[in-house]
Tab-separated table of C-alpha atoms and ligand atoms in Angstrom:
chain	number	residue	atom	x	y	z
A	1	MET	CA	0.009	-0.188	0.191
A	2	PRO	CA	1.731	3.461	-1.054
A	3	THR	CA	1.894	6.049	1.785
A	4	ARG	CA	-0.271	8.893	0.739
A	5	ALA	CA	3.316	10.664	0.212
A	6	GLU	CA	4.330	8.371	-2.442
A	7	VAL	CA	0.999	8.893	-4.116
A	8	LEU	CA	0.979	12.903	-3.737
A	9	ARG	CA	4.929	11.896	-5.837
A	10	GLU	CA	3.160	9.898	-7.898
A	11	LEU	CA	0.740	12.288	-8.998
A	12	GLY	CA	2.757	14.321	-9.665
A	13	LEU	CA	2.372	17.186	-6.402
A	14	ALA	CA	4.523	16.706	-4.620
A	15	PRO	CA	5.935	18.144	-1.923
A	16	GLU	CA	3.071	17.822	0.622
A	17	TRP	CA	1.519	21.043	2.485
A	18	ARG	CA	1.365	21.056	5.875
A	19	LEU	CA	-0.261	23.704	8.427
A	20	ARG	CA	2.287	24.170	10.892
A	21	ARG	CA	-0.467	25.111	13.735
A	22	SER	CA	-3.350	23.044	13.475
A	23	ALA	CA	-5.535	25.625	15.443
A	24	THR	CA	-4.910	28.544	12.935
A	25	ALA	CA	-6.443	26.285	10.543
A	26	SER	CA	-9.417	28.378	9.894
A	27	ALA	CA	-6.987	31.831	8.552
A	28	SER	CA	-5.145	29.735	6.092
A	29	VAL	CA	-8.530	28.450	3.670
A	30	GLY	CA	-7.028	29.401	0.436
A	31	ALA	CA	-4.368	30.539	-1.165
A	32	PRO	CA	-0.883	29.010	0.622
A	33	SER	CA	-0.109	31.272	3.772
A	34	ALA	CA	3.335	32.006	5.478
A	35	ASN	CA	2.106	29.364	7.906
A	36	ASP	CA	1.306	26.796	5.465
A	37	ARG	CA	4.313	26.735	2.517
A	38	PRO	CA	5.501	23.116	1.149
A	39	ALA	CA	7.023	21.048	4.235
A	40	GLY	CA	10.877	21.641	2.753
A	41	ASP	CA	9.832	25.344	1.657
A	42	ALA	CA	13.098	27.142	1.483
A	43	ARG	CA	11.788	30.495	1.491
A	44	PRO	CA	11.507	31.565	4.953
A	45	GLU	CA	9.567	34.332	6.646
A	46	SER	CA	11.629	36.901	7.307
A	47	SER	CA	12.621	37.323	3.899
A	48	ARG	CA	8.155	38.289	3.169
A	49	LEU	CA	8.864	40.516	6.214
A	50	ALA	CA	12.720	41.639	5.530
A	51	ARG	CA	10.769	42.145	2.091
A	52	ILE	CA	7.637	44.236	2.790
A	53	ALA	CA	9.589	46.616	5.214
A	54	ALA	CA	11.735	47.449	2.938
A	55	LEU	CA	8.762	49.154	0.831
A	56	ASP	CA	9.018	52.157	-0.619
A	57	TRP	CA	5.303	53.989	-1.589
A	58	GLU	CA	6.213	52.594	-5.146
A	59	ARG	CA	6.410	48.867	-5.143
A	60	PHE	CA	3.569	49.243	-1.914
A	61	ALA	CA	0.456	49.478	-3.358
A	62	ALA	CA	1.164	46.537	-6.363
A	63	ASP	CA	3.240	44.637	-3.293
A	64	VAL	CA	0.458	44.388	-1.472
A	65	ASP	CA	-2.309	43.903	-4.762
A	66	ALA	CA	0.122	40.153	-5.370
A	67	CYS	CA	0.368	39.629	-1.779
A	68	THR	CA	-1.117	35.725	-1.656
A	69	ALA	CA	-0.214	35.630	2.498
A	70	CYS	CA	-3.566	34.418	3.209
A	71	GLY	CA	-6.828	33.490	1.916
A	72	LEU	CA	-8.874	36.523	1.680
A	73	CYS	CA	-6.558	37.279	-1.523
A	74	ARG	CA	-9.140	34.376	-3.126
A	75	THR	CA	-12.155	35.812	-2.270
A	76	ARG	CA	-10.956	40.328	-3.032
A	77	HIS	CA	-12.054	41.403	-5.690
A	78	ARG	CA	-9.342	44.288	-4.810
A	79	SER	CA	-7.107	44.860	-1.862
A	80	VAL	CA	-6.811	48.533	-0.453
A	81	PRO	CA	-3.929	49.663	0.435
A	82	GLY	CA	-5.096	53.112	2.627
A	83	VAL	CA	-5.707	56.420	0.750
A	84	GLY	CA	-4.557	60.158	1.452
A	85	ASP	CA	-1.738	62.460	2.130
A	86	ILE	CA	2.003	60.086	2.412
A	87	HIS	CA	3.191	62.522	4.950
A	88	ALA	CA	0.173	62.964	7.393
A	89	GLN	CA	0.616	64.352	10.691
A	90	TRP	CA	-2.508	62.274	10.753
A	91	MET	CA	-3.028	58.330	10.491
A	92	LEU	CA	-6.412	56.887	10.754
A	93	ILE	CA	-7.489	53.028	10.869
A	94	GLY	CA	-9.927	50.543	10.961
A	95	GLU	CA	-9.786	46.689	10.851
A	96	ALA	CA	-10.910	46.299	6.993
A	97	PRO	CA	-12.806	46.831	3.482
A	98	GLY	CA	-16.535	45.855	3.703
A	99	ALA	CA	-17.814	45.779	0.238
A	100	GLU	CA	-17.832	48.663	-1.685
A	101	GLU	CA	-14.362	49.498	-0.232
A	102	ASP	CA	-13.726	45.819	-2.269
A	103	ALA	CA	-14.701	47.069	-5.504
A	104	ARG	CA	-13.062	50.523	-5.233
A	105	GLY	CA	-9.484	49.648	-3.640
A	106	GLU	CA	-10.240	52.631	-1.050
A	107	PRO	CA	-11.000	51.918	2.972
A	108	PHE	CA	-14.294	53.990	3.876
A	109	VAL	CA	-16.077	55.305	0.292
A	110	GLY	CA	-19.403	53.885	2.363
A	111	GLN	CA	-21.120	55.580	4.302
A	112	ALA	CA	-19.582	54.914	7.039
A	113	GLY	CA	-16.569	56.885	4.696
A	114	ARG	CA	-19.544	59.931	4.166
A	115	LEU	CA	-19.611	60.310	8.085
A	116	LEU	CA	-15.543	60.297	8.661
A	117	ASP	CA	-15.012	63.113	5.748
A	118	ASN	CA	-17.547	64.585	8.003
A	119	MET	CA	-15.747	64.424	11.086
A	120	LEU	CA	-12.969	65.650	9.871
A	121	ALA	CA	-14.646	68.051	7.507
A	122	SER	CA	-14.860	69.390	11.140
A	123	LEU	CA	-11.528	69.639	12.512
A	124	GLY	CA	-11.145	72.027	8.602
A	125	MET	CA	-9.596	68.468	7.052
A	126	ASN	CA	-10.182	65.962	4.754
A	127	ARG	CA	-8.519	62.634	3.691
A	128	ARG	CA	-5.769	64.078	1.491
A	129	GLU	CA	-4.497	66.375	2.737
A	130	ASN	CA	-2.185	65.983	6.596
A	131	VAL	CA	-4.259	62.710	7.053
A	132	TYR	CA	-3.851	58.288	5.580
A	133	ILE	CA	-5.717	56.474	6.242
A	134	ALA	CA	-5.773	52.511	6.521
A	135	ASN	CA	-7.169	49.029	7.672
A	136	VAL	CA	-5.629	46.395	10.024
A	137	LEU	CA	-6.613	44.287	6.823
A	138	LYS	CA	-5.645	45.588	3.242
A	139	CYS	CA	-8.483	42.787	2.441
A	140	ARG	CA	-11.945	41.369	2.490
A	141	PRO	CA	-13.088	39.232	4.998
A	142	PRO	CA	-15.679	37.544	2.849
A	143	GLY	CA	-19.614	38.980	4.069
A	144	ASN	CA	-17.916	41.153	6.281
A	145	ARG	CA	-16.974	37.930	9.165
A	146	THR	CA	-13.962	39.754	11.938
A	147	PRO	CA	-10.895	38.902	10.719
A	148	GLU	CA	-9.328	35.434	11.350
A	149	PRO	CA	-5.633	36.614	13.804
A	150	LEU	CA	-3.503	34.359	11.491
A	151	GLU	CA	-5.032	37.672	8.791
A	152	VAL	CA	-4.066	39.399	11.589
A	153	GLU	CA	-0.750	38.673	12.026
A	154	ALA	CA	-0.129	37.361	7.864
A	155	CYS	CA	-1.159	41.573	6.761
A	156	ARG	CA	0.132	43.408	10.492
A	157	PRO	CA	3.784	44.006	7.838
A	158	TYR	CA	1.900	46.455	5.637
A	159	LEU	CA	0.988	48.144	8.628
A	160	GLU	CA	4.117	48.566	10.661
A	161	ARG	CA	5.486	49.031	7.198
A	162	GLN	CA	2.831	52.563	6.734
A	163	VAL	CA	3.599	53.822	10.548
A	164	ALA	CA	7.334	53.886	9.395
A	165	LEU	CA	6.294	55.676	6.070
A	166	ILE	CA	4.421	57.770	7.414
A	167	ARG	CA	5.546	59.110	10.860
A	168	PRO	CA	2.068	59.960	11.811
A	169	ARG	CA	2.281	62.147	15.260
A	170	LEU	CA	-0.746	61.023	15.280
A	171	ILE	CA	-3.032	57.204	15.064
A	172	LEU	CA	-6.326	57.489	15.493
A	173	ALA	CA	-8.178	53.759	16.124
A	174	LEU	CA	-11.450	53.916	14.588
A	175	GLY	CA	-13.506	51.083	16.514
A	176	LYS	CA	-13.507	48.165	18.905
A	177	SER	CA	-11.549	45.780	16.323
A	178	ALA	CA	-8.338	47.956	16.024
A	179	ALA	CA	-8.197	49.159	18.855
A	180	SER	CA	-7.573	45.856	20.116
A	181	LEU	CA	-5.840	44.578	17.254
A	182	LEU	CA	-3.528	47.678	17.079
A	183	LEU	CA	-3.248	47.363	21.128
A	184	GLY	CA	-3.805	44.294	22.550
A	185	THR	CA	-6.415	43.889	24.430
A	186	ASP	CA	-9.489	42.460	24.628
A	187	ALA	CA	-10.648	46.143	26.236
A	188	SER	CA	-14.640	47.125	25.675
A	189	ILE	CA	-14.354	50.272	23.506
A	190	ALA	CA	-16.123	52.448	26.471
A	191	SER	CA	-12.785	51.708	29.252
A	192	LEU	CA	-10.209	52.298	25.856
A	193	ARG	CA	-12.105	55.886	25.026
A	194	GLY	CA	-10.714	58.832	26.906
A	195	ARG	CA	-7.354	58.579	27.058
A	196	VAL	CA	-3.825	57.840	25.480
A	197	HIS	CA	-2.370	55.299	23.997
A	198	ARG	CA	0.367	54.222	21.865
A	199	PHE	CA	0.901	52.708	19.012
A	200	ARG	CA	5.175	52.032	17.521
A	201	ASP	CA	5.472	55.114	20.101
A	202	VAL	CA	2.689	57.173	18.915
A	203	PRO	CA	-0.178	58.499	20.379
A	204	LEU	CA	-2.826	56.584	19.144
A	205	VAL	CA	-6.743	57.404	20.980
A	206	VAL	CA	-9.382	55.000	20.802
A	207	THR	CA	-12.912	56.500	18.940
A	208	TYR	CA	-16.234	54.569	18.097
A	209	HIS	CA	-16.246	53.300	13.891
A	210	PRO	CA	-18.032	55.544	12.046
A	211	ALA	CA	-20.294	52.613	11.680
A	212	TYR	CA	-21.702	51.909	14.332
A	213	LEU	CA	-22.656	55.341	15.135
A	214	LEU	CA	-23.973	55.126	11.835
A	215	ARG	CA	-26.043	53.361	14.480
A	216	SER	CA	-26.495	54.647	17.681
A	217	LEU	CA	-26.617	58.554	17.021
A	218	GLN	CA	-26.472	59.352	20.721
A	219	ASP	CA	-22.889	58.337	20.722
A	220	LYS	CA	-21.634	61.023	18.255
A	221	ALA	CA	-21.041	63.406	20.800
A	222	LYS	CA	-18.694	60.280	22.043
A	223	ALA	CA	-16.664	60.842	18.229
A	224	TRP	CA	-16.298	65.086	18.538
A	225	GLU	CA	-14.473	64.412	21.905
A	226	ASP	CA	-12.247	61.381	20.338
A	227	LEU	CA	-11.257	63.490	18.045
A	228	LEU	CA	-10.717	66.772	20.313
A	229	LEU	CA	-8.598	64.632	22.750
A	230	ALA	CA	-5.894	63.813	19.137
A	231	ARG	CA	-6.713	67.672	17.934
A	232	ARG	CA	-5.103	68.715	22.422
A	233	THR	CA	-2.544	65.366	21.974
A	234	LEU	CA	-1.062	65.858	18.809
A	235	ALA	CA	-0.543	70.005	19.594
A	236	THR	CA	0.636	68.665	22.773
A	237	VAL	CA	3.121	66.385	20.988
A	238	SER	CA	4.513	68.752	18.164
A	239	SER	CA	5.434	71.690	21.122
A	240	GLY	CA	6.865	68.704	22.379
A	241	ALA	CA	5.014	68.357	25.939
A	242	LEU	CA	4.428	64.577	24.962
A	243	PRO	CA	0.966	64.157	27.968
A	244	GLY	CA	1.304	60.693	29.934
A	245	VAL	CA	0.540	57.875	28.334
A	246	ASP	CA	-1.265	54.798	28.205
A	247	GLY	CA	-0.950	51.695	26.722
B	301	SF4	FE1	-2.043	39.832	2.183
B	301	SF4	FE2	-2.847	40.800	4.109
B	301	SF4	FE3	-4.645	40.530	1.743
B	301	SF4	FE4	-3.934	38.808	3.711
B	301	SF4	S1	-5.557	40.454	3.594
B	301	SF4	S2	-3.965	38.926	0.800
B	301	SF4	S3	-2.177	39.270	3.662
B	301	SF4	S4	-2.491	41.155	1.342
C-alpha cells in the first residue's frame, strides 16, 4: 500500500502541504500562507518581512495587490492598501475593507466613509491632506466577518510599514476591532476612550467606528470629544510636551 506522500509524489503534487499550526487552519483556507508553505520550502518568512520592511511608496500598493499571504486573496476583488497624504500627521486606522471598499480599492468610501469625511471636515481636514487612512487588513473578509488572528498577523507587516513610512504624529483607531488589534487588548471601547495610548511609540486615541455611529447617533457627541482629544494630543506632541500615555 503506497503512503500518502508516495501517491502525491506519483501525481506530481509533492511536496506535501502541511499546516504548522492546526489551531489556526481556518484562516489559511485558500491560497498558501506564510504558515502553510510546502514542507521543505526554502523561502523563510523572514525574507517576506524584510521585503515588506524595505518597501517604498512606489512599490507598496503593487506588493499588497500581489499578496497571497492569507486566504483573503482568494475572495477579494481589489486590495485596499490605503489612501491619503503620505506625509500626514494624522493616521486613521480601521479594521478591514467592506463591500464598497473591496469594489473600489479605497478605504471608507461607503456611508460610513461619508460620515468619516464629515468628521474630518468638522476639524477642517479632508482625507487627501494631512490625513492618511488605512485598515489593519488590506483585503475584505467575506461577508464582513471578523478577521481571523492569522489574517491579522499575515497583514500586520504592511500596516507596520505604512506607519514607518508615514511617521504620523497621531493615530486614531476607529472602532473596537482596530483598537484591540493595535493595542493587543480585548478591553471595551468605553474603557479605551478618553486616554492616550501608544502604537510603535506613536500616541494613539481610540474612537468609535463611523459605521457604529451611523447606528448609534447618541454616541456622536462622544466621537466628537475623541476627535478633540486627538487634536489636543497632536498639539501637545507638536509642542514637545507629550502627555502621559497608557498602553
Ligand atoms: Fe495579504 Fe493582507 Fe490581503 Fe491577507 S489581507 S492577502 S496578508 S494583503
